[in-house]
Amino acid sequence: MVNVLLSLWLVAVNPPDAGTMSAPARPLALADFFQKPDRVEVFEADLDVSFSPPPGKDRRPRVGMFLFSKQGKDLKPEDVQALGATWTSPKETPPQPRLLCSFNPDLGLRFWRGQEWAAVIICFTCQQMMFYDARNQPLDGGRFNDFALTRRLYREALPQKQAPY
């Protein structure tokens, strides 16, 4: 009897993986977003000092306390692959030292998989990153480890801007 109840409870808590058309069979892993995205959008990122823009007035994308003020060209497939190769998972990323600057964002990248996305905001000054999901929740997203590459991608996607440092 106990075994039957335990089995029923386990099935209720962990139902079989049966996705629907509106929901994937399993949540997408971070590696899916950062190593195998469908596409990557590039943005110039700024602090969002308004925190709550007037409704309907400003439709620029936002994530966390950051504003994607200008959109650049999407990354080319070879650049997406090169960037994905530099990503390390949160488990493989050593703890980062305290911020040596006040995190002034420069680059925003939005990684798409189907209708879902994850974003990373990069500060070139302190070489720190902040990750967010599509629900505007912070993520422990690991790290992209090649800042020379991210600066080059920034310059190519937003040619009128110069990546600092």
PDB file of C-alpha atoms in Angstrom:
ATOM      1  CA  MET A   1       0.000   0.000   0.000  1.00  0.00           C
ATOM      2  CA  VAL A   2       2.825   2.409   0.889  1.00  0.00           C
ATOM      3  CA  ASN A   3       4.549   1.625  -2.411  1.00  0.00           C
ATOM      4  CA  VAL A   4       1.383   2.407  -4.377  1.00  0.00           C
ATOM      5  CA  LEU A   5       0.884   5.724  -2.568  1.00  0.00           C
ATOM      6  CA  LEU A   6       4.534   6.634  -3.030  1.00  0.00           C
ATOM      7  CA  SER A   7       4.319   5.827  -6.750  1.00  0.00           C
ATOM      8  CA  LEU A   8       1.190   7.964  -7.159  1.00  0.00           C
ATOM      9  CA  TRP A   9       2.787  10.825  -5.270  1.00  0.00           C
ATOM     10  CA  LEU A  10       5.956  10.656  -7.415  1.00  0.00           C
ATOM     11  CA  VAL A  11       3.918  10.741 -10.624  1.00  0.00           C
ATOM     12  CA  ALA A  12       1.913  13.718  -9.343  1.00  0.00           C
ATOM     13  CA  VAL A  13       5.067  15.614  -8.339  1.00  0.00           C
ATOM     14  CA  ASN A  14       7.064  14.598 -11.436  1.00  0.00           C
ATOM     15  CA  PRO A  15       4.586  14.009 -14.254  1.00  0.00           C
ATOM     16  CA  PRO A  16       5.847  12.294 -17.389  1.00  0.00           C
ATOM     17  CA  ASP A  17       7.444  14.606 -19.925  1.00  0.00           C
ATOM     18  CA  ALA A  18       4.495  15.361 -22.198  1.00  0.00           C
ATOM     19  CA  GLY A  19       4.883  18.718 -23.923  1.00  0.00           C
ATOM     20  CA  THR A  20       2.129  20.511 -25.756  1.00  0.00           C
ATOM     21  CA  MET A  21       2.099  22.825 -28.733  1.00  0.00           C
ATOM     22  CA  SER A  22       2.109  25.846 -26.402  1.00  0.00           C
ATOM     23  CA  ALA A  23       4.725  24.598 -23.928  1.00  0.00           C
ATOM     24  CA  PRO A  24       7.960  22.733 -24.546  1.00  0.00           C
ATOM     25  CA  ALA A  25       8.334  19.208 -23.207  1.00  0.00           C
ATOM     26  CA  ARG A  26      11.129  20.379 -20.899  1.00  0.00           C
ATOM     27  CA  PRO A  27      12.433  23.764 -19.877  1.00  0.00           C
ATOM     28  CA  LEU A  28      15.206  24.993 -22.106  1.00  0.00           C
ATOM     29  CA  ALA A  29      18.642  24.679 -20.542  1.00  0.00           C
ATOM     30  CA  LEU A  30      21.000  27.640 -20.429  1.00  0.00           C
ATOM     31  CA  ALA A  31      23.325  25.804 -22.814  1.00  0.00           C
ATOM     32  CA  ASP A  32      20.468  25.693 -25.358  1.00  0.00           C
ATOM     33  CA  PHE A  33      20.289  29.494 -25.314  1.00  0.00           C
ATOM     34  CA  PHE A  34      23.969  30.351 -25.190  1.00  0.00           C
ATOM     35  CA  GLN A  35      25.537  27.599 -27.289  1.00  0.00           C
ATOM     36  CA  LYS A  36      22.752  26.754 -29.780  1.00  0.00           C
ATOM     37  CA  PRO A  37      20.474  29.787 -30.172  1.00  0.00           C
ATOM     38  CA  ASP A  38      18.232  30.262 -33.193  1.00  0.00           C
ATOM     39  CA  ARG A  39      19.436  33.866 -33.400  1.00  0.00           C
ATOM     40  CA  VAL A  40      21.158  36.531 -31.309  1.00  0.00           C
ATOM     41  CA  GLU A  41      20.059  40.155 -31.265  1.00  0.00           C
ATOM     42  CA  VAL A  42      22.571  42.868 -30.389  1.00  0.00           C
ATOM     43  CA  PHE A  43      21.709  46.050 -28.514  1.00  0.00           C
ATOM     44  CA  GLU A  44      23.426  49.029 -27.031  1.00  0.00           C
ATOM     45  CA  ALA A  45      22.558  48.772 -23.345  1.00  0.00           C
ATOM     46  CA  ASP A  46      22.076  51.630 -20.893  1.00  0.00           C
ATOM     47  CA  LEU A  47      20.845  51.997 -17.355  1.00  0.00           C
ATOM     48  CA  ASP A  48      17.077  52.495 -17.301  1.00  0.00           C
ATOM     49  CA  VAL A  49      16.764  55.460 -14.996  1.00  0.00           C
ATOM     50  CA  SER A  50      13.023  55.797 -15.631  1.00  0.00           C
ATOM     51  CA  PHE A  51      12.257  52.333 -14.152  1.00  0.00           C
ATOM     52  CA  SER A  52       8.663  52.730 -15.371  1.00  0.00           C
ATOM     53  CA  PRO A  53       8.270  54.503 -18.701  1.00  0.00           C
ATOM     54  CA  PRO A  54       4.953  56.166 -19.511  1.00  0.00           C
ATOM     55  CA  PRO A  55       2.608  53.552 -21.019  1.00  0.00           C
ATOM     56  CA  GLY A  56       2.749  53.454 -24.805  1.00  0.00           C
ATOM     57  CA  LYS A  57       5.381  56.182 -25.059  1.00  0.00           C
ATOM     58  CA  ASP A  58       8.621  54.221 -25.023  1.00  0.00           C
ATOM     59  CA  ARG A  59       8.562  50.760 -26.574  1.00  0.00           C
ATOM     60  CA  ARG A  60      12.289  50.078 -26.466  1.00  0.00           C
ATOM     61  CA  PRO A  61      13.111  46.690 -24.928  1.00  0.00           C
ATOM     62  CA  ARG A  62      14.061  46.544 -21.270  1.00  0.00           C
ATOM     63  CA  VAL A  63      15.378  43.855 -18.995  1.00  0.00           C
ATOM     64  CA  GLY A  64      16.032  44.203 -15.297  1.00  0.00           C
ATOM     65  CA  MET A  65      17.157  47.772 -14.708  1.00  0.00           C
ATOM     66  CA  PHE A  66      18.569  48.092 -18.213  1.00  0.00           C
ATOM     67  CA  LEU A  67      17.274  49.655 -21.409  1.00  0.00           C
ATOM     68  CA  PHE A  68      18.180  48.387 -24.857  1.00  0.00           C
ATOM     69  CA  SER A  69      18.493  51.860 -26.344  1.00  0.00           C
ATOM     70  CA  LYS A  70      19.621  50.983 -29.856  1.00  0.00           C
ATOM     71  CA  GLN A  71      19.387  47.757 -31.842  1.00  0.00           C
ATOM     72  CA  GLY A  72      22.257  46.597 -34.009  1.00  0.00           C
ATOM     73  CA  LYS A  73      22.550  43.861 -36.600  1.00  0.00           C
ATOM     74  CA  ASP A  74      21.831  40.283 -35.497  1.00  0.00           C
ATOM     75  CA  LEU A  75      24.948  38.172 -35.120  1.00  0.00           C
ATOM     76  CA  LYS A  76      26.062  36.101 -38.082  1.00  0.00           C
ATOM     77  CA  PRO A  77      25.927  32.291 -37.597  1.00  0.00           C
ATOM     78  CA  GLU A  78      29.720  32.003 -37.394  1.00  0.00           C
ATOM     79  CA  ASP A  79      29.817  34.718 -34.710  1.00  0.00           C
ATOM     80  CA  VAL A  80      27.040  32.982 -32.764  1.00  0.00           C
ATOM     81  CA  GLN A  81      29.070  29.775 -32.858  1.00  0.00           C
ATOM     82  CA  ALA A  82      32.289  31.530 -31.798  1.00  0.00           C
ATOM     83  CA  LEU A  83      30.532  33.307 -28.924  1.00  0.00           C
ATOM     84  CA  GLY A  84      28.825  30.087 -27.787  1.00  0.00           C
ATOM     85  CA  ALA A  85      32.204  28.358 -27.650  1.00  0.00           C
ATOM     86  CA  THR A  86      33.387  30.907 -25.056  1.00  0.00           C
ATOM     87  CA  TRP A  87      30.436  30.353 -22.698  1.00  0.00           C
ATOM     88  CA  THR A  88      30.950  28.454 -19.464  1.00  0.00           C
ATOM     89  CA  SER A  89      28.068  27.179 -17.371  1.00  0.00           C
ATOM     90  CA  PRO A  90      27.441  28.546 -13.873  1.00  0.00           C
ATOM     91  CA  LYS A  91      28.918  25.348 -12.388  1.00  0.00           C
ATOM     92  CA  GLU A  92      32.157  25.816 -14.353  1.00  0.00           C
ATOM     93  CA  THR A  93      32.467  29.575 -13.763  1.00  0.00           C
ATOM     94  CA  PRO A  94      34.715  30.545 -10.866  1.00  0.00           C
ATOM     95  CA  PRO A  95      33.316  33.141  -8.464  1.00  0.00           C
ATOM     96  CA  GLN A  96      33.786  36.656  -9.777  1.00  0.00           C
ATOM     97  CA  PRO A  97      35.478  39.335  -7.703  1.00  0.00           C
ATOM     98  CA  ARG A  98      33.480  42.278  -6.408  1.00  0.00           C
ATOM     99  CA  LEU A  99      32.645  44.895  -8.993  1.00  0.00           C
ATOM    100  CA  LEU A 100      35.382  47.465  -9.403  1.00  0.00           C
ATOM    101  CA  CYS A 101      33.053  49.867 -11.151  1.00  0.00           C
ATOM    102  CA  SER A 102      29.404  50.793 -10.854  1.00  0.00           C
ATOM    103  CA  PHE A 103      28.397  48.393 -13.669  1.00  0.00           C
ATOM    104  CA  ASN A 104      27.786  50.740 -16.550  1.00  0.00           C
ATOM    105  CA  PRO A 105      26.256  48.507 -19.262  1.00  0.00           C
ATOM    106  CA  ASP A 106      27.551  48.634 -22.805  1.00  0.00           C
ATOM    107  CA  LEU A 107      26.267  45.595 -24.673  1.00  0.00           C
ATOM    108  CA  GLY A 108      23.007  43.676 -24.495  1.00  0.00           C
ATOM    109  CA  LEU A 109      22.616  40.323 -26.233  1.00  0.00           C
ATOM    110  CA  ARG A 110      19.280  38.536 -26.529  1.00  0.00           C
ATOM    111  CA  PHE A 111      19.578  34.816 -27.298  1.00  0.00           C
ATOM    112  CA  TRP A 112      16.447  33.313 -28.891  1.00  0.00           C
ATOM    113  CA  ARG A 113      15.284  29.685 -28.897  1.00  0.00           C
ATOM    114  CA  GLY A 114      11.864  29.504 -30.513  1.00  0.00           C
ATOM    115  CA  GLN A 115       9.629  31.995 -28.703  1.00  0.00           C
ATOM    116  CA  GLU A 116      11.799  32.117 -25.549  1.00  0.00           C
ATOM    117  CA  TRP A 117      14.847  34.235 -24.932  1.00  0.00           C
ATOM    118  CA  ALA A 118      17.550  34.915 -22.381  1.00  0.00           C
ATOM    119  CA  ALA A 119      19.602  38.102 -22.233  1.00  0.00           C
ATOM    120  CA  VAL A 120      23.056  39.054 -21.061  1.00  0.00           C
ATOM    121  CA  ILE A 121      24.110  42.599 -20.231  1.00  0.00           C
ATOM    122  CA  ILE A 122      27.864  43.224 -20.433  1.00  0.00           C
ATOM    123  CA  CYS A 123      29.932  46.012 -18.888  1.00  0.00           C
ATOM    124  CA  PHE A 124      33.254  46.338 -20.706  1.00  0.00           C
ATOM    125  CA  THR A 125      34.750  48.490 -17.930  1.00  0.00           C
ATOM    126  CA  CYS A 126      34.605  45.835 -15.204  1.00  0.00           C
ATOM    127  CA  GLN A 127      34.133  42.839 -17.520  1.00  0.00           C
ATOM    128  CA  GLN A 128      31.094  41.687 -15.548  1.00  0.00           C
ATOM    129  CA  MET A 129      27.832  40.278 -16.886  1.00  0.00           C
ATOM    130  CA  MET A 130      24.247  40.088 -15.735  1.00  0.00           C
ATOM    131  CA  PHE A 131      21.849  37.485 -17.125  1.00  0.00           C
ATOM    132  CA  TYR A 132      18.025  37.639 -17.305  1.00  0.00           C
ATOM    133  CA  ASP A 133      15.258  35.394 -18.573  1.00  0.00           C
ATOM    134  CA  ALA A 134      12.237  36.496 -20.615  1.00  0.00           C
ATOM    135  CA  ARG A 135      10.241  36.951 -17.404  1.00  0.00           C
ATOM    136  CA  ASN A 136      12.682  39.659 -16.299  1.00  0.00           C
ATOM    137  CA  GLN A 137      14.158  37.408 -13.598  1.00  0.00           C
ATOM    138  CA  PRO A 138      17.914  37.381 -12.917  1.00  0.00           C
ATOM    139  CA  LEU A 139      19.734  34.185 -13.883  1.00  0.00           C
ATOM    140  CA  ASP A 140      22.972  32.629 -12.774  1.00  0.00           C
ATOM    141  CA  GLY A 141      24.007  32.474 -16.400  1.00  0.00           C
ATOM    142  CA  GLY A 142      27.643  31.538 -16.275  1.00  0.00           C
ATOM    143  CA  ARG A 143      30.036  33.637 -18.307  1.00  0.00           C
ATOM    144  CA  PHE A 144      31.255  34.490 -21.806  1.00  0.00           C
ATOM    145  CA  ASN A 145      35.030  34.450 -21.503  1.00  0.00           C
ATOM    146  CA  ASP A 146      36.323  36.295 -24.576  1.00  0.00           C
ATOM    147  CA  PHE A 147      35.957  40.058 -24.149  1.00  0.00           C
ATOM    148  CA  ALA A 148      37.978  40.770 -27.298  1.00  0.00           C
ATOM    149  CA  LEU A 149      35.322  38.825 -29.216  1.00  0.00           C
ATOM    150  CA  THR A 150      32.397  40.617 -27.531  1.00  0.00           C
ATOM    151  CA  ARG A 151      34.013  44.015 -28.257  1.00  0.00           C
ATOM    152  CA  ARG A 152      34.472  43.063 -31.920  1.00  0.00           C
ATOM    153  CA  LEU A 153      30.852  41.894 -32.153  1.00  0.00           C
ATOM    154  CA  TYR A 154      29.729  45.174 -30.550  1.00  0.00           C
ATOM    155  CA  ARG A 155      31.702  47.244 -33.102  1.00  0.00           C
ATOM    156  CA  GLU A 156      30.388  45.205 -36.048  1.00  0.00           C
ATOM    157  CA  ALA A 157      26.734  45.229 -34.940  1.00  0.00           C
ATOM    158  CA  LEU A 158      26.754  48.910 -33.950  1.00  0.00           C
ATOM    159  CA  PRO A 159      29.424  50.376 -36.265  1.00  0.00           C
ATOM    160  CA  GLN A 160      28.777  53.988 -35.232  1.00  0.00           C
ATOM    161  CA  LYS A 161      29.659  53.130 -31.628  1.00  0.00           C
ATOM    162  CA  GLN A 162      33.094  52.280 -30.304  1.00  0.00           C
ATOM    163  CA  ALA A 163      33.353  49.636 -27.628  1.00  0.00           C
ATOM    164  CA  PRO A 164      35.040  51.190 -24.635  1.00  0.00           C
ATOM    165  CA  TYR A 165      38.396  49.813 -23.537  1.00  0.00           C
TER     166      TYR A 165
END
